[in-house]
Coordinates of C-alpha atoms and ligand atoms in Angstrom, one line a residue:
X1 CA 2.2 -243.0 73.8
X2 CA 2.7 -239.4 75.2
X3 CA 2.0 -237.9 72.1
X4 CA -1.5 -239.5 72.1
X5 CA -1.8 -239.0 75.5
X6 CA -1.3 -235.0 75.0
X7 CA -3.2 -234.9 71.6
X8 CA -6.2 -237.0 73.5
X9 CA -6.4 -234.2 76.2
X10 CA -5.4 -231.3 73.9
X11 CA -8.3 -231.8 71.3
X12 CA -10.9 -233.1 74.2
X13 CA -10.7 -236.6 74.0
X14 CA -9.9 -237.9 77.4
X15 CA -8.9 -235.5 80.4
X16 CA -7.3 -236.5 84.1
X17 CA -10.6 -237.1 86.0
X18 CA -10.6 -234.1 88.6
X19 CA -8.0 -232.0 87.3
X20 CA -8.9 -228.8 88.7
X21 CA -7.7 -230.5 92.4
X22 CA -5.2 -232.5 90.9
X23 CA -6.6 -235.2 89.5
X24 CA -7.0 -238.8 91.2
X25 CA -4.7 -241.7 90.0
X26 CA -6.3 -244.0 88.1
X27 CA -9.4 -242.1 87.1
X28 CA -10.4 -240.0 83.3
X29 CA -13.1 -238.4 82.5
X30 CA -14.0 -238.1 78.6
X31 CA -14.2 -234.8 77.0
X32 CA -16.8 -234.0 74.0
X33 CA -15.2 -236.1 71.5
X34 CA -14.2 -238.8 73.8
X35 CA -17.9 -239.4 75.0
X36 CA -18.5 -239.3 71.2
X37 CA -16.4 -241.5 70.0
X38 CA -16.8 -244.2 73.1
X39 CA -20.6 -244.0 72.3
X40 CA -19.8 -245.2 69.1
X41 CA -17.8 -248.2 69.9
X42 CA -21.0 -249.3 72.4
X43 CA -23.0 -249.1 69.5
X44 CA -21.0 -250.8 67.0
X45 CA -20.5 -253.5 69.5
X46 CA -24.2 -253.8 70.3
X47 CA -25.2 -254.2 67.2
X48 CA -22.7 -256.8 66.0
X49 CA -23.7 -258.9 69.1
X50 CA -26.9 -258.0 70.1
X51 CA -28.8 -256.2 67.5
X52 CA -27.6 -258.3 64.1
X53 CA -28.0 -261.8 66.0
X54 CA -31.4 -263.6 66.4
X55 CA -29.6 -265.6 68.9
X56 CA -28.4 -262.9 72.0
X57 CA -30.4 -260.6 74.1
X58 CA -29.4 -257.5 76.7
X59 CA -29.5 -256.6 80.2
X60 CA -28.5 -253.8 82.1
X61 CA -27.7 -254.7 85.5
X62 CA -27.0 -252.6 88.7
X63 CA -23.3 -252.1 89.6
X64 CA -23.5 -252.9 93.2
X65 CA -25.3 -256.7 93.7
X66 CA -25.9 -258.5 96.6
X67 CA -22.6 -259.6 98.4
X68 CA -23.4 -263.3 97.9
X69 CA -23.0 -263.2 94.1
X70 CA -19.1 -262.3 95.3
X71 CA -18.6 -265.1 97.5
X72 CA -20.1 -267.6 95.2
X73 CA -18.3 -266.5 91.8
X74 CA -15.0 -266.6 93.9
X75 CA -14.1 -263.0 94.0
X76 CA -14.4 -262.6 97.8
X77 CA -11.2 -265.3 98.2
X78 CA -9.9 -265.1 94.3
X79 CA -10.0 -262.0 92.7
X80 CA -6.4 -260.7 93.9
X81 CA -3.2 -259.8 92.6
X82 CA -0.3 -260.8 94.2
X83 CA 1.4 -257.2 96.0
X84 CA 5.0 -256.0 97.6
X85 CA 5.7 -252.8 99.0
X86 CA 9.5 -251.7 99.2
X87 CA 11.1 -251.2 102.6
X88 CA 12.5 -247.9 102.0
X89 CA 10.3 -245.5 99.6
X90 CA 6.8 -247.5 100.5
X91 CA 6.0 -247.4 96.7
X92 CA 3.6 -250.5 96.2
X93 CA 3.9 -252.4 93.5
X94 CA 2.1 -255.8 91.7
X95 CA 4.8 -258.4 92.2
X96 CA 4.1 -259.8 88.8
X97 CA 4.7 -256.8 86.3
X98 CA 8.4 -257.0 88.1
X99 CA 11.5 -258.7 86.4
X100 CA 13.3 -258.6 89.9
X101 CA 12.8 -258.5 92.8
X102 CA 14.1 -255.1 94.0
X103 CA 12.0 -251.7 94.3
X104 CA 12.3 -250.6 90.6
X105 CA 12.5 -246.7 91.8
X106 CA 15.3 -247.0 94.5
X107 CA 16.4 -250.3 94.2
X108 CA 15.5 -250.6 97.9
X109 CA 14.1 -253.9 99.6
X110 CA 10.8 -255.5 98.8
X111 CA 8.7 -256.7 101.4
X112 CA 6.9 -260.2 101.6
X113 CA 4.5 -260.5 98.7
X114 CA 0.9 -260.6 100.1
X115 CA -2.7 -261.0 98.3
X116 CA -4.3 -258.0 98.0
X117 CA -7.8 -258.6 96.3
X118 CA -9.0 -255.9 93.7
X119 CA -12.4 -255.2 94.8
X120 CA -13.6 -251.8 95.6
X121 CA -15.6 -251.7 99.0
X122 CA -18.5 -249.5 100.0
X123 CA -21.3 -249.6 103.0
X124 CA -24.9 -249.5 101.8
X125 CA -27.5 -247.8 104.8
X126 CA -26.2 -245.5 107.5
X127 CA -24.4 -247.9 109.6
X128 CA -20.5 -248.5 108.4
X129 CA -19.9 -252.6 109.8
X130 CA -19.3 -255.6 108.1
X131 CA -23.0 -256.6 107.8
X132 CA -23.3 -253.5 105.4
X133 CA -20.1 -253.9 103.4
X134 CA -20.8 -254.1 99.8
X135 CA -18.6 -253.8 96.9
X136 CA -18.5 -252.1 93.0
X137 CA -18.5 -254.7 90.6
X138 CA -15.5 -256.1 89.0
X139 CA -16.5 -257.2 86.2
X140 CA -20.4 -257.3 84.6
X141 CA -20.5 -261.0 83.8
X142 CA -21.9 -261.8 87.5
X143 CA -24.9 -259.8 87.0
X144 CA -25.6 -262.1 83.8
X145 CA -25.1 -265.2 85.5
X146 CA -27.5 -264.4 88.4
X147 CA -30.2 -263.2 86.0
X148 CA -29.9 -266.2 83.8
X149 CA -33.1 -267.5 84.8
X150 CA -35.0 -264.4 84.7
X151 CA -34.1 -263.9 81.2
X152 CA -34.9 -267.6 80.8
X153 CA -38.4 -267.4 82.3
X154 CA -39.3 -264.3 80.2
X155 CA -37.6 -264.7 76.6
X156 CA -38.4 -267.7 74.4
X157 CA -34.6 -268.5 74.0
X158 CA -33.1 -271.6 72.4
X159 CA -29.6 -273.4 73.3
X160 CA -27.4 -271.8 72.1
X161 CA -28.2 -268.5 73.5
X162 CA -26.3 -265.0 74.6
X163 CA -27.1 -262.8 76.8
X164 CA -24.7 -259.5 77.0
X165 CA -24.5 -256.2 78.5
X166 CA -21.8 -252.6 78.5
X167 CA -21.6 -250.9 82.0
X168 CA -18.9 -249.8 84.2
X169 CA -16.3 -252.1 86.5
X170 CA -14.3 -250.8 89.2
X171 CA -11.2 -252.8 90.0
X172 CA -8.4 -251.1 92.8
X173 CA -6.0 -252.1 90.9
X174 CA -2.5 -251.7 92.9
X175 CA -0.5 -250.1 90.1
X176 CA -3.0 -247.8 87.2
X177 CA -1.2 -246.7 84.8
X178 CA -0.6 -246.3 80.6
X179 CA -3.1 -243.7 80.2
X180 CA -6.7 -245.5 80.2
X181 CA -5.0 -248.8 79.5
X182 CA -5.0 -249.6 83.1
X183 CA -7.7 -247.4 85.6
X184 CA -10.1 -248.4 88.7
X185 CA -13.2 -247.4 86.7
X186 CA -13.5 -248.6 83.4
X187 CA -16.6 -249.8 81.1
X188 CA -16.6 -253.2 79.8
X189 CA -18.7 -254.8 77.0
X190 CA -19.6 -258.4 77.7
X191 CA -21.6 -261.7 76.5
X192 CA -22.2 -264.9 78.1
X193 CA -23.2 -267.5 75.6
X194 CA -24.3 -270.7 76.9
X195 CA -24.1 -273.8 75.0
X196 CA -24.6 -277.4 75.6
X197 CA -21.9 -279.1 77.3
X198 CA -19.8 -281.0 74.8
X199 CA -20.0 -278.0 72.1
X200 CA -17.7 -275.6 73.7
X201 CA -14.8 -276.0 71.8
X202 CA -16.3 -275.2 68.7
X203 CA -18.3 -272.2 70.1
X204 CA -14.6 -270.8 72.0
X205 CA -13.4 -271.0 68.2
X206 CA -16.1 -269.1 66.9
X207 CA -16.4 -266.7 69.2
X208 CA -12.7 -265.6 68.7
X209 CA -13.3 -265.5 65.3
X210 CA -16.2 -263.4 65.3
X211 CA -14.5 -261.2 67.3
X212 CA -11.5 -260.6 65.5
X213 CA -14.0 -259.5 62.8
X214 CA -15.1 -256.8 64.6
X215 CA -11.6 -255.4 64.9
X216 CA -10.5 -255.9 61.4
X217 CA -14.1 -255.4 59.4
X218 CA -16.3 -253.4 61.9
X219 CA -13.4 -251.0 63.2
X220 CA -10.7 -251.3 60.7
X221 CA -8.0 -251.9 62.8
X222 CA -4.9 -253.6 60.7
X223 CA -4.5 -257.5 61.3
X224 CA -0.7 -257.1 61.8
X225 CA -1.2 -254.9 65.0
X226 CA -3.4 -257.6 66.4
X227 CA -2.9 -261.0 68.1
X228 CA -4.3 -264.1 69.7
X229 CA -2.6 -265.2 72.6
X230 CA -3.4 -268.3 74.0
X231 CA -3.4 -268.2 78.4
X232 CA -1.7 -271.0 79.8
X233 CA -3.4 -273.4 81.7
X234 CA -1.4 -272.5 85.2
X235 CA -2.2 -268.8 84.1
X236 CA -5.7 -269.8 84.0
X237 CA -8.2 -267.5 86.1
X238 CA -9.9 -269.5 88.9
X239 CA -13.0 -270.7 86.4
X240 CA -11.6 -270.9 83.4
X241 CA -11.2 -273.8 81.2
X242 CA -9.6 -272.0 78.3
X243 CA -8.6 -268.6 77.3
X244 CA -7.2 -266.6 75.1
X245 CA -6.4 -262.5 75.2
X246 CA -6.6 -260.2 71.9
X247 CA -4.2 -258.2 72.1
X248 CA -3.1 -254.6 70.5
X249 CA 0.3 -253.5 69.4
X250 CA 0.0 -250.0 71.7
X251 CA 3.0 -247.9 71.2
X252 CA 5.3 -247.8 74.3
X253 CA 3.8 -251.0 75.7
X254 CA 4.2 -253.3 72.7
X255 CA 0.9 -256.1 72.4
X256 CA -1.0 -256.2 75.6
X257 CA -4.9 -257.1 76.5
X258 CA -7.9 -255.0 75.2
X259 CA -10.3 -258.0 75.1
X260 CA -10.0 -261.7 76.7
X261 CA -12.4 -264.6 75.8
X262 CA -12.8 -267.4 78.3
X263 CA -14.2 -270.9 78.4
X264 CA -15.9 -270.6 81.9
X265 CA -17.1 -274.2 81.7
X266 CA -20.3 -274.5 83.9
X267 CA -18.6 -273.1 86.8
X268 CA -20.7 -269.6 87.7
X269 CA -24.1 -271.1 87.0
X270 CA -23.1 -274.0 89.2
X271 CA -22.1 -271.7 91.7
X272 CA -24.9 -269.6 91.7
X273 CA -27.2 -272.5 91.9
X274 CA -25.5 -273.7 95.3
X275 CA -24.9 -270.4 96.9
X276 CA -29.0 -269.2 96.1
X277 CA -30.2 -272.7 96.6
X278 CA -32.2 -271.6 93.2
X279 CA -32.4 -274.4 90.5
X280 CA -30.2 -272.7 87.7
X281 CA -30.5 -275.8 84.9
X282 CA -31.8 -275.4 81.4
X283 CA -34.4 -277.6 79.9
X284 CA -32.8 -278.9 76.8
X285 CA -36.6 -279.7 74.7
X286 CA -34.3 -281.4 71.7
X287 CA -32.7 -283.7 74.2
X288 CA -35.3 -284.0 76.8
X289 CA -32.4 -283.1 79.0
X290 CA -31.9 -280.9 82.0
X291 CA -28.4 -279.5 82.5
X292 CA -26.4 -276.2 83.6
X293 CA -25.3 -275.0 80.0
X294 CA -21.1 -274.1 79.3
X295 CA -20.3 -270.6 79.0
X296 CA -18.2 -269.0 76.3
X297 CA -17.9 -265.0 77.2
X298 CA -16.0 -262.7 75.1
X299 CA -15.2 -259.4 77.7
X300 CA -13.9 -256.1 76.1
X301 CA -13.2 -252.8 77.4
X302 CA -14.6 -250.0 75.6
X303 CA -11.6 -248.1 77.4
X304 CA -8.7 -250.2 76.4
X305 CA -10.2 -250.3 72.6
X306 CA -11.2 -246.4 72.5
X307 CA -6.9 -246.3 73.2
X308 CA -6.1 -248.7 70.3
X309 CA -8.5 -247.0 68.0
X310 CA -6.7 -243.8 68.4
X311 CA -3.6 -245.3 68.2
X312 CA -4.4 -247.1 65.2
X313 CA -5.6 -244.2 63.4
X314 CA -3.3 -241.1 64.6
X315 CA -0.8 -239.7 61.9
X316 CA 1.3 -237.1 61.6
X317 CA 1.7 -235.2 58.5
X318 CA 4.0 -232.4 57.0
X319 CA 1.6 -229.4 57.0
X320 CA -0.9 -229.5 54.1
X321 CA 0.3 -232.8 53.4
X322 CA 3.1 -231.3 51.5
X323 CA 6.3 -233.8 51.9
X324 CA 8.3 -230.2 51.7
X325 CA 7.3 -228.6 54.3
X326 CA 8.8 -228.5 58.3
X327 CA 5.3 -228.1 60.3
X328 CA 3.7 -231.5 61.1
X329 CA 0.2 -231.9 61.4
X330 CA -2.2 -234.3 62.7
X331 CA -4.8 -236.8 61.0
X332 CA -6.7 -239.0 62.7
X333 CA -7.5 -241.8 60.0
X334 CA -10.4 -243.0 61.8
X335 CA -13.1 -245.0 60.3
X336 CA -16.3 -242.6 59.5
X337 CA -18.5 -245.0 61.9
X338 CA -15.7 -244.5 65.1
X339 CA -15.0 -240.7 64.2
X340 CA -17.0 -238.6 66.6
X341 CA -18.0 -236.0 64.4
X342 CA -18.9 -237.3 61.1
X343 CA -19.9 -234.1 58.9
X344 CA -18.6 -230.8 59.5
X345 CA -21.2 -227.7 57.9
X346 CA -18.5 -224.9 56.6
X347 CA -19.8 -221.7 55.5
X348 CA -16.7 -220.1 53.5
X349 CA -17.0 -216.7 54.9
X350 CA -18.9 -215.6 57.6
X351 CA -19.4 -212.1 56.3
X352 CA -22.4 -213.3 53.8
X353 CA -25.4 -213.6 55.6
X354 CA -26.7 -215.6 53.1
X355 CA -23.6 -218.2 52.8
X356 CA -24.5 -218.6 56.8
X357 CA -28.1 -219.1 56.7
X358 CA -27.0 -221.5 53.9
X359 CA -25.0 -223.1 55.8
X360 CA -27.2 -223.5 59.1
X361 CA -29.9 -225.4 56.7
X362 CA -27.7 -227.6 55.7
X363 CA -26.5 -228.3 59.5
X364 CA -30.4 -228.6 60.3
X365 CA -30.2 -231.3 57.3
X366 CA -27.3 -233.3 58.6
X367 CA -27.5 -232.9 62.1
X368 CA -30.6 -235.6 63.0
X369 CA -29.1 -237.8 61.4
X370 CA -25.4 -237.7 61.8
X371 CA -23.3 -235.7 64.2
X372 CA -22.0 -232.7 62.6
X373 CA -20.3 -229.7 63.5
X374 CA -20.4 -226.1 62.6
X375 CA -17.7 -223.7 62.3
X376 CA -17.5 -220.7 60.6
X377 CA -14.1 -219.2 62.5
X378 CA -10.4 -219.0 60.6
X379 CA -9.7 -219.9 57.3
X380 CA -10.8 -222.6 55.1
X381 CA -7.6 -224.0 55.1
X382 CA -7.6 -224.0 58.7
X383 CA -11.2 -225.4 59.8
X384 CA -10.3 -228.4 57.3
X385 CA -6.9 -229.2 59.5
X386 CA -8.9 -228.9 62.3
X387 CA -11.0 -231.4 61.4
X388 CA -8.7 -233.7 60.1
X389 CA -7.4 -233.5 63.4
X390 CA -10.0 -235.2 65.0
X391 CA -11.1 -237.6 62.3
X392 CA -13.8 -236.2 61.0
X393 CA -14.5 -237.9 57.4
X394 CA -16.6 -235.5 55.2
X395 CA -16.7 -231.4 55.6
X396 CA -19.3 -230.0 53.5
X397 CA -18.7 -226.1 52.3
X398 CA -21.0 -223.5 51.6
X399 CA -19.4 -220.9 49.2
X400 CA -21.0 -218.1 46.2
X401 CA -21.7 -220.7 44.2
X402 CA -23.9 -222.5 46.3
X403 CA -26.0 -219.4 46.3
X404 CA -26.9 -220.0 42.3
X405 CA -27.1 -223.8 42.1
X406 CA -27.6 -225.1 45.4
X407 CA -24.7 -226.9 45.5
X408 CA -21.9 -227.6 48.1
X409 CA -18.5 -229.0 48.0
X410 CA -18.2 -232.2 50.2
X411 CA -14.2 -232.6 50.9
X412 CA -13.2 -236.3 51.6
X413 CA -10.7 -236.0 54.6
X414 CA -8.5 -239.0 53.7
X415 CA -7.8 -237.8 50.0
X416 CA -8.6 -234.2 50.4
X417 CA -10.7 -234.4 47.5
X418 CA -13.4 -232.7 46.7
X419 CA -16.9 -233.4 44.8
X420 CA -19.7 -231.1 44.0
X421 CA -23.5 -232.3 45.2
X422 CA -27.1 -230.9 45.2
X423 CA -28.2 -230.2 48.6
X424 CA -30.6 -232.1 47.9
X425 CA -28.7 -235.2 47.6
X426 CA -26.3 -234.5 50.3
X427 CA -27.8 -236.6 53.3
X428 CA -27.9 -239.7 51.0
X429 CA -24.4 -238.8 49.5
X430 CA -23.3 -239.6 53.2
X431 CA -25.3 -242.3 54.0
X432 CA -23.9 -244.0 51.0
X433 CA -20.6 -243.8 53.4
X434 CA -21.5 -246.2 56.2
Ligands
LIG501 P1 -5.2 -257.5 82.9 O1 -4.6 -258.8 82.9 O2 -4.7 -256.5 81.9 O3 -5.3 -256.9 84.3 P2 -7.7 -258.9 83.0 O4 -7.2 -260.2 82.3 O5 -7.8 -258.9 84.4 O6 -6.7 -257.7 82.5 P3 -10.4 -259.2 82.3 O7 -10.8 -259.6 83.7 O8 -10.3 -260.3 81.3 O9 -9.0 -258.4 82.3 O10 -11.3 -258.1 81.8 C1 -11.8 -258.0 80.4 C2 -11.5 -256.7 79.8 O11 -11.8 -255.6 80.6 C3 -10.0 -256.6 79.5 O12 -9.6 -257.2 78.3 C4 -9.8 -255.1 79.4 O13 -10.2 -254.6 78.1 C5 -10.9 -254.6 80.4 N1 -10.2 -254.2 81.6 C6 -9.8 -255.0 82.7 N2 -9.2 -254.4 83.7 C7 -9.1 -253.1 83.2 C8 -8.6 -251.9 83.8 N3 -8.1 -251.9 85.0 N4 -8.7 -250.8 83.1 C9 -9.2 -250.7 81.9 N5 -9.8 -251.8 81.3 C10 -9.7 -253.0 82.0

């Protein structure tokens, strides 16, 4: 893990958010590849749930709601982790992630454990007192659940429906830690499908199907670094009727959570419904029915998967992938869809005006419709490594030849190998790869 931590902030993946004054604990900021890349994981996921469905639509709610929706969905009284504080060094930690119960720095003391709840508070208007306390969302699912009917009332939607969103949570979570694994702001991709009550089971099994799909088929991550766990029924969260976390196999920390999907039951709608007084139900027109529908919500962070992805695809290499030599160097086997730069524009020299002006066609080819890069400094050896280094699955050189025939050299960064195309062909040469 502290290799991909350093390689993350070394090639401008992720960097400690406020750096320059020291950073703050529990914070990143994304660099120009990370914001890249990240982009593209919100996109792959919208489309596979959104975009490719007839059967789920989007919203994009605000992050601070009204302080009701907080009471209602239980956050206010449940939404805590359980926290000790040792007597002697007044390190804090969460009382569950210890195997003793000792202070795991100096072995001092450990006071009573007390619930601290996660929520980050803020005052909305000029006047700081508890009848302008508000607080950053925890999680987006809320901000479905109180839109339900306005989504209802405006889309022609049929049981079974969706209805998803991507935007930032903030959680204060006691102890942040494991690079972006664990932060207080963090983006999350979720999708609350109601279904009639009575089908739930069958729709928790498909959902955790489909979504295993999208690991495996959509981002190419290997089935034997993922997992199912199913969540006990004491470990249950407070509305939950069944759960289960997919889980990565992160170096360091072994499997852990990057996406948990929950039977929630009826239990926020219902909620909702008492705490607004507003009638929440759904007109079933097949069963001349009304009834608050079961939810089935698959919640991912784009953080936590953005982490496995790299893990997943960083490699280390003997330097020009020759088994004799000492250097290593880096590849970043990334699928071309989840690589943040997907075509780099190589002129072989940059001494031959026309090579360059070459070269910056072709970028002004590419570049609306794929994000490319141009580099024209070091060697050609060098500017491939480079990109190999970040993941970046075709670079596309401009050299004398090209000059007679129009043709380039596109370089495959997997298999290093190397095919000849008309510039004419090029954009549809790449196409042909996603
Ligand atoms: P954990 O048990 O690890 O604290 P959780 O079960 O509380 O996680 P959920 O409430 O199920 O997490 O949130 C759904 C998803 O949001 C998680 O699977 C994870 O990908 C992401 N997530 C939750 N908390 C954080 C966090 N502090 N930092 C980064 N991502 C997070």
């Amino acid at each position: 893990m502290e290799k991909i931590v350093s390689f993350a902030k070394r090639k401008g993946f992720i960097f400690q958010s406020s750096s320059i004054y020291g950073g703050l604990q529990g914070f990143y900021d994304y660099g120009p590849l990370g914001s890249q890349m990240k982009k593209n994981i919100r996109d792959s996921w919208w489309n596979f749930m959104i975009n490719t469905r007839p059967d789920v639509v989007s919203v994009d709610s605000s992050i601070i709601l009204n302080p009701k929706v907080w009471e209602a969905s239980g956050h206010l009284k449940s939404f805590t982790d359980p926290l000790t504080e040792c007597k002697s060094c007044h390190k804090r930690f969460r009382a569950d992630h210890l195997t003793e119960f000792k202070c795991p720095e100096c072995r001092g003391d450990l006071m009573d454990v007390r619930n601290f709840n996660l929520m980050l508070k803020t005052f909305i208007g000029p006047v700081e007192d508890s009848t302008s306390v508000a607080y950053l969302r925890p999680e987006t699912a809320q901000a479905i659940f109180i839109n339900f009917k306005n989504v209802l009332d405006t889309q022609r939607l049929k049981i079974p429906f969706g209805i998803a969103q991507i935007g930032k949570a903030f959680r204060n979570e006691i102890t942040p830690g494991n690079f972006v694994f664990r932060t207080r702001e963090f983006e999350q991709m979720e999708m609350e499908f109601f279904v009639r009550p009575g089908e739930e089971k069958e729709w928790f099994e498909y959902w955790i199907s489909e979504r295993m799909r999208w690991y495996t088929d959509i981002l190419g991550i290997k089935k034997e670094n993922l997992r199912v766990k199913k969540i006990e029924k004491q470990e249950l969260a407070h509305y939950a009727i069944d759960c289960v976390d997919i889980e990565y196999n992160f170096p360091s920390l072994g499997f852990a959570e990057i996406e948990g999907v929950a039977s929630r039951g009826d239990y926020d709608l219902k909620q909702h419904e008492k705490y607004s007084g507003e009638d929440l139900k759904y007109f079933d027109e097949t069963l001349k029915e009304k009834y608050i529908p079961y939810v089935i919500e698959p919640s991912c962070g784009v953080d936590r998967v953005m982490l496995a992805l790299i893990c997943e695809a960083y490699n280390e290499f003997p330097k020009g992938r020759n088994f004799n030599s000492n250097n290593v160097e880096t590849l970043l086997k990334l699928k071309p869809i989840m690589a943040p730069v997907k075509v780099a524009i190589l002129p072989l020299v940059r001494n031959n005006q026309d090579i360059v002006l070459k070269a910056k066609q072709v970028f002004d080819l590419l570049s609306p419709c794929f994000v490319a890069e141009y580099d024209e400094t070091g060697t050609i050896g060098k500017r491939y490594r480079r990109q190999d280094e970040i993941g970046t699955p075709f670079s596309i050189t401009i050299d004398y030849k090209t000059l007679k025939d129009n043709t380039v050299t596109i370089r495959e960064r997997d298999t290093m190998k190397q095919e000849r195309v008309l510039i004419k062909d090029l954009l549809q040469c790449i196409q042909k790869q996603f």
